[in-house]
Coordinates of C-alpha atoms and ligand atoms in Angstrom, one line a residue:
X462 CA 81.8 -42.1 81.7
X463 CA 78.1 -41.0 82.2
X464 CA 75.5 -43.6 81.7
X465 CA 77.6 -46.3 81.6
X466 CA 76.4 -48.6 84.8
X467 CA 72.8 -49.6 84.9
X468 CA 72.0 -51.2 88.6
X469 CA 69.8 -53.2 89.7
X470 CA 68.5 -53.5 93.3
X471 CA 65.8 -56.1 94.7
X472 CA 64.2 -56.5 97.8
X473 CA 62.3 -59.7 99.0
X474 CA 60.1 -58.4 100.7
X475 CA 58.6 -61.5 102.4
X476 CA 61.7 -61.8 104.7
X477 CA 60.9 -58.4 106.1
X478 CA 60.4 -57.9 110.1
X479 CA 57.1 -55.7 111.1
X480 CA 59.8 -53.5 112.7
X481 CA 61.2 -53.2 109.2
X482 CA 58.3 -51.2 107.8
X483 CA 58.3 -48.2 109.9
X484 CA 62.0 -47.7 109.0
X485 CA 61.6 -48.4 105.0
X486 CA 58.7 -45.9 105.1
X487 CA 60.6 -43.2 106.9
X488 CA 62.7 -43.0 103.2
X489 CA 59.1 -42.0 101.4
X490 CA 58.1 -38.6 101.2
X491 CA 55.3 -37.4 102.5
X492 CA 53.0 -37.9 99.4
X493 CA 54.3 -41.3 98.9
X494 CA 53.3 -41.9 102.3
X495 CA 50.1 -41.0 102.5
X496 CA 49.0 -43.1 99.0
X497 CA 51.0 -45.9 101.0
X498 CA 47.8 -45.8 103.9
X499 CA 45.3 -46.0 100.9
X500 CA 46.0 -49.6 99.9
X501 CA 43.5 -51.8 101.1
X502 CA 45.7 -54.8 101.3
X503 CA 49.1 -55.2 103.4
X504 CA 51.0 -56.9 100.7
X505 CA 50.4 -53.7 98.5
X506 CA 51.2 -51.7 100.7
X507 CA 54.3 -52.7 101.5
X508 CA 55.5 -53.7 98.0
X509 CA 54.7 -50.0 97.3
X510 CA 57.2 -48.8 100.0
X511 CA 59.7 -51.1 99.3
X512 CA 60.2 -50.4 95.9
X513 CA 59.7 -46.3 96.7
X514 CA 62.3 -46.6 99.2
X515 CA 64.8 -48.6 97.5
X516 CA 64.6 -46.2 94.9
X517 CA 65.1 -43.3 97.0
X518 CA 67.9 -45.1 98.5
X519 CA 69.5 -46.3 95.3
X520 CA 69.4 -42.8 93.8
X521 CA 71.0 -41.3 97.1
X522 CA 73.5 -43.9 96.9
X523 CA 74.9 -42.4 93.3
X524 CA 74.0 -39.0 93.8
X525 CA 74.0 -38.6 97.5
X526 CA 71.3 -36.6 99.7
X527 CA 68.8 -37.5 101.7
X528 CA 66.1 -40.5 100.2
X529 CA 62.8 -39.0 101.2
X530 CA 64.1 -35.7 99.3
X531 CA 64.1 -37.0 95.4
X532 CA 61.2 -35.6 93.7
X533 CA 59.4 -36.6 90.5
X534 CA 57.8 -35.2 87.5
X535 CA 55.3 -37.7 86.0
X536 CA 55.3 -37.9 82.0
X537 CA 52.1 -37.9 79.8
X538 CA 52.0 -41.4 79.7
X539 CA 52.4 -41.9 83.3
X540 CA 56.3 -42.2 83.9
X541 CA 57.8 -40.9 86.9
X542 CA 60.8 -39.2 86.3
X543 CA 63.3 -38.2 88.4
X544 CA 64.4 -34.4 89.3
X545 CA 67.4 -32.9 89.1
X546 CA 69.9 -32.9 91.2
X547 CA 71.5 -30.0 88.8
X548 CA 74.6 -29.5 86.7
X549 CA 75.0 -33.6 86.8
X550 CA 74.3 -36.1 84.2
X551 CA 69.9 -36.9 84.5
X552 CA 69.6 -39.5 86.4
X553 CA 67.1 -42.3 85.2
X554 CA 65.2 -44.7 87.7
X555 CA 62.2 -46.6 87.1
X556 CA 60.3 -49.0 89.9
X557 CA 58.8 -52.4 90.0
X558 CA 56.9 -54.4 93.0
X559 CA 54.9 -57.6 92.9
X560 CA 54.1 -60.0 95.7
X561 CA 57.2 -60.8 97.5
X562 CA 59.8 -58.4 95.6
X563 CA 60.5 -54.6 94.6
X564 CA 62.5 -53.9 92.4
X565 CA 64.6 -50.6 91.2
X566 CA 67.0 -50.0 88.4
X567 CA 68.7 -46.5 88.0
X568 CA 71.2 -45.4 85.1
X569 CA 72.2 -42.3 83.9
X570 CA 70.4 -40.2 80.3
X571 CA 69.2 -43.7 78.8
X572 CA 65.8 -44.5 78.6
X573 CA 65.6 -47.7 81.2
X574 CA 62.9 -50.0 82.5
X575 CA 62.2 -53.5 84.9
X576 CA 59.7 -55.3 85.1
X577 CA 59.4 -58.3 88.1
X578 CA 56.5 -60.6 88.1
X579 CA 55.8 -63.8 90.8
X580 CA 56.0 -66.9 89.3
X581 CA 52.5 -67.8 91.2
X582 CA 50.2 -64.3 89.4
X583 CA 48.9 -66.0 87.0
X584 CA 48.8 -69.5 85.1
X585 CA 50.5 -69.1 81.5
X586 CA 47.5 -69.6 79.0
X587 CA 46.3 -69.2 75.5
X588 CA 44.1 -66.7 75.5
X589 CA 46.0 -64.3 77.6
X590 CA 49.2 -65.2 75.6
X591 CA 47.1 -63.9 72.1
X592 CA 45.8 -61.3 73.8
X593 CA 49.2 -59.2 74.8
X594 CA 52.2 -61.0 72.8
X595 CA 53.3 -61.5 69.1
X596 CA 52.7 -64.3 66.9
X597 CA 55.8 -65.2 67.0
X598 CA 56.2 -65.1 70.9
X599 CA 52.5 -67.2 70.8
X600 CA 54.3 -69.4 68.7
X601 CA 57.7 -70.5 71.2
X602 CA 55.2 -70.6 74.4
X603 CA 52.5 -73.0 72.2
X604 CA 56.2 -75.1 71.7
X605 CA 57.4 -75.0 75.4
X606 CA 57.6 -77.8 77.6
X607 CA 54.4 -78.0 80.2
X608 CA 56.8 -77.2 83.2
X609 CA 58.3 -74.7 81.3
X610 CA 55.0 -72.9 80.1
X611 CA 54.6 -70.6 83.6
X612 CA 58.4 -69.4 83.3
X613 CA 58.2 -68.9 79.2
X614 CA 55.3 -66.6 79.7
X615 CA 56.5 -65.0 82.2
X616 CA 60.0 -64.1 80.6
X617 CA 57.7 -62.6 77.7
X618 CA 55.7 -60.4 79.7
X619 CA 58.5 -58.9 81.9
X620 CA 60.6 -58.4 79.1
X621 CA 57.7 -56.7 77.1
X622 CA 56.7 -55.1 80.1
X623 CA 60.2 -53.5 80.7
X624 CA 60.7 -52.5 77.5
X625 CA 57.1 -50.9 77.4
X626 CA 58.1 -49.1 80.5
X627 CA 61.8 -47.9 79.2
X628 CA 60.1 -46.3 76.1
X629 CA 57.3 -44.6 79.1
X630 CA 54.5 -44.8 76.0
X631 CA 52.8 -46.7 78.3
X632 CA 49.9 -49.1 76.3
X633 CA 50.0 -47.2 73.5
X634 CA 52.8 -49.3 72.0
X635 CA 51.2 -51.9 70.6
X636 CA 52.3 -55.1 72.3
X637 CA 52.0 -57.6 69.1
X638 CA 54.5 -55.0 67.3
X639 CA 57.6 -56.5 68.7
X640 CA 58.8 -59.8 69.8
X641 CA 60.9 -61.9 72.0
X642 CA 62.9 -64.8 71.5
X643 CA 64.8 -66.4 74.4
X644 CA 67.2 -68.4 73.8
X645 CA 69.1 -66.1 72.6
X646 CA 67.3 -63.2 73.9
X647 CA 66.3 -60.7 71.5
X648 CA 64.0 -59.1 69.9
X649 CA 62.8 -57.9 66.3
X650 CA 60.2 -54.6 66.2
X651 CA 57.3 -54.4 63.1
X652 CA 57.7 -51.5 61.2
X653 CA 54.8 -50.0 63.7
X654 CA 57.3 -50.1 66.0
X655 CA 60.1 -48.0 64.4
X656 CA 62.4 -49.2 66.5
X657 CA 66.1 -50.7 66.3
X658 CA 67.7 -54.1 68.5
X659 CA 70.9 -53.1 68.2
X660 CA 69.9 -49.5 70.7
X661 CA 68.6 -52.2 73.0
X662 CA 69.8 -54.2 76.0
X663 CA 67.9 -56.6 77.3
X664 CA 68.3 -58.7 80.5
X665 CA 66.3 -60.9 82.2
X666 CA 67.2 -63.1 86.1
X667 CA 65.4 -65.1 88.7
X668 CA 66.2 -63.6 91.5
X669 CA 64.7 -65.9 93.7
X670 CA 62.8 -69.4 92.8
X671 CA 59.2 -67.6 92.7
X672 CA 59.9 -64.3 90.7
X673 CA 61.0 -63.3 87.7
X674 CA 62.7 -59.9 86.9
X675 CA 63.2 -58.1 83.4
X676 CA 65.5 -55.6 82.1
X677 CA 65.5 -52.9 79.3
X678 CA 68.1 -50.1 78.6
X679 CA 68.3 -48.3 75.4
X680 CA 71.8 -47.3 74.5
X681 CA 73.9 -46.2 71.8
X682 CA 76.6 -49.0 72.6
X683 CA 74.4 -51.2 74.5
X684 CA 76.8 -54.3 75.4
X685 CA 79.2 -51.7 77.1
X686 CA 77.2 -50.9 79.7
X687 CA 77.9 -53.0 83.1
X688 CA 74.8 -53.8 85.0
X689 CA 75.3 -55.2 88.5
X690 CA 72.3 -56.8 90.1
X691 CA 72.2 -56.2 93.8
X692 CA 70.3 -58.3 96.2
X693 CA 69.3 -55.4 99.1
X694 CA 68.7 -55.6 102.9
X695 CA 66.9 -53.2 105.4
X696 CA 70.2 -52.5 107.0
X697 CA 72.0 -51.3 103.7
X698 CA 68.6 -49.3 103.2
X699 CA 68.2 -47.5 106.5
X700 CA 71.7 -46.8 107.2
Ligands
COA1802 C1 51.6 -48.6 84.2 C2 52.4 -49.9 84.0 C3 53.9 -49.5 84.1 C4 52.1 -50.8 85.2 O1 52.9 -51.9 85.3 P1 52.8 -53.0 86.4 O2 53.5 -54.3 85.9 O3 51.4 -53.1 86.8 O4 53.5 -52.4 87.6 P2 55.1 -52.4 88.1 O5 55.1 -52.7 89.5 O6 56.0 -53.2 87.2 O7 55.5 -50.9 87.9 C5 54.9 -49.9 88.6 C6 55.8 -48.7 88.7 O8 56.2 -48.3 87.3 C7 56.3 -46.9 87.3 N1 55.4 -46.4 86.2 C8 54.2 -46.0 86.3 N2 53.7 -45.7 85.0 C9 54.8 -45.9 84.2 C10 54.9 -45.8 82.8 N3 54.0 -45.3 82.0 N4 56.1 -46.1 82.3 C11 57.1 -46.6 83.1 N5 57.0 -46.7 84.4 C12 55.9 -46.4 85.0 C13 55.9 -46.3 88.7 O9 57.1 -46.1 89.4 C14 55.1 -47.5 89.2 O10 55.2 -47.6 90.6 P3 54.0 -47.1 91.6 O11 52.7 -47.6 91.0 O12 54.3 -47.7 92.9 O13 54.1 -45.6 91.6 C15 52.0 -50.4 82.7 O14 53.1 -51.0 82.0 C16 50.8 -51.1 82.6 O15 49.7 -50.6 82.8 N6 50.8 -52.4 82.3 C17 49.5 -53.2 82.3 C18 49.8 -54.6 82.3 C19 49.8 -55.1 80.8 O16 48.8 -55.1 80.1 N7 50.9 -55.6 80.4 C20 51.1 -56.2 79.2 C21 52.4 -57.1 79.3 S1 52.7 -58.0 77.9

């Protein structure tokens, strides 16, 4: 049935040849290609095209059609989405890249978003943490263990992040209107919010020691949806 798989693909992007490149970018279109030449630095630059061409590929790979020949509108708060192809269920893909890693998740009608982070960005601290997460949330990270403080505020941002970026409201959600807990992971929405857990599934993994990765689908039966996490290569990219 329609919407019931949400997967996951991730690249690490630091394993990568320089004859790699070339080939990933050859998925991109040609706009995609030509904001790829305007980063200033190499690791942007090719987090970009990683996580544009494992998109491509990923939605070729359940739709079929050639990668570089998706297109997408972009939604008032920024949110691509993809088009067509037509008379099939709307397909539903949204992007993440940080040093290291891409990241793309794809599903079907549901509102879905990711969010991967390295573990090195930034160190966990107060200030940041009251500035962007609940009370509540501010409250389990003030509690964490020292070694654990990096990893706790990291889980909160990607999942926040992801979920920001599967409701494609952008900032204008207000980020101390809902929170996390994490073990078990869940959340709980202010009235601001308006929002209900039980439409959500949330995910989070560590795909490798230095990154972690976030997941949020919206659903109407949320735990029957399979999500497979895939870990990609060039050569399953650029077959
Ligand atoms: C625009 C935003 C999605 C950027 O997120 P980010 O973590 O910097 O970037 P990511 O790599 O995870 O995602 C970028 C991709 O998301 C997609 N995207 C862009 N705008 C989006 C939106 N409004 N909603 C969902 N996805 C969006 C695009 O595919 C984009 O890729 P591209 O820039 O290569 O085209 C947004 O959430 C934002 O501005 N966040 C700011 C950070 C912040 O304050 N976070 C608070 C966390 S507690």
């Amino acid at each position: 049935m329609a919407g019931e798989t949400a997967e996951i693909w991730w690249l690490d992007t630091d394993g990568l040849d320089a004859g790699d490149w070339p080939r990933l970018e050859a998925l991109l279109d040609e706009a995609e290609r030509v904001r790829a030449r305007r980063f200033h630095f190499d690791r942007d630059r090719r987090s970009y095209i990683a996580a544009h061409a494992l998109g491509r590929r990923l939605l070729s790979s359940r739709a079929g059609g050639e990668p570089s020949a998706w297109g997408f509108t972009i939604g008032a708060h920024g949110k691509p989405e993809v088009i067509g192809p037509p008379g099939r269920a709307r397909l539903r893909l949204n992007l993440s890249h940080t040093r290291g890693m891409a990241v793309a998740a794809l599903t079907e009608e549901h509102d879905i978003g990711v969010d991967v982070e390295w573990l090195g960005r930034q160190p966990a601290s107060d200030e940041l943490a009251r500035r962007f997460f609940a009370p509540a949330e501010c409250a389990i990270l003030a509690a964490a263990a020292p070694d654990l403080a990096e990893e706790t505020f990291l889980s909160f941002w990607t999942l926040k992040e992801a979920y920001i970026k599967a409701v494609g409201l952008g900032l204008t959600q207000p980020l101390d209107a809902f929170a996390f807990t994490l073990e078990p992971l869940g959340v709980r929405f202010e009235p601001a919010i308006a929002d209900d857990p039980a439409c959500w599934r949330f995910a989070r993994f560590r795909p490798t020691p230095v990154h972690l990765m976030a997941l949020a689908l919206r659903h109407p039966t949320p735990q029957a949806v399979t999500v497979t996490v895939t870990a990609a290569d060039v050569a399953m990219l650029c077959v």
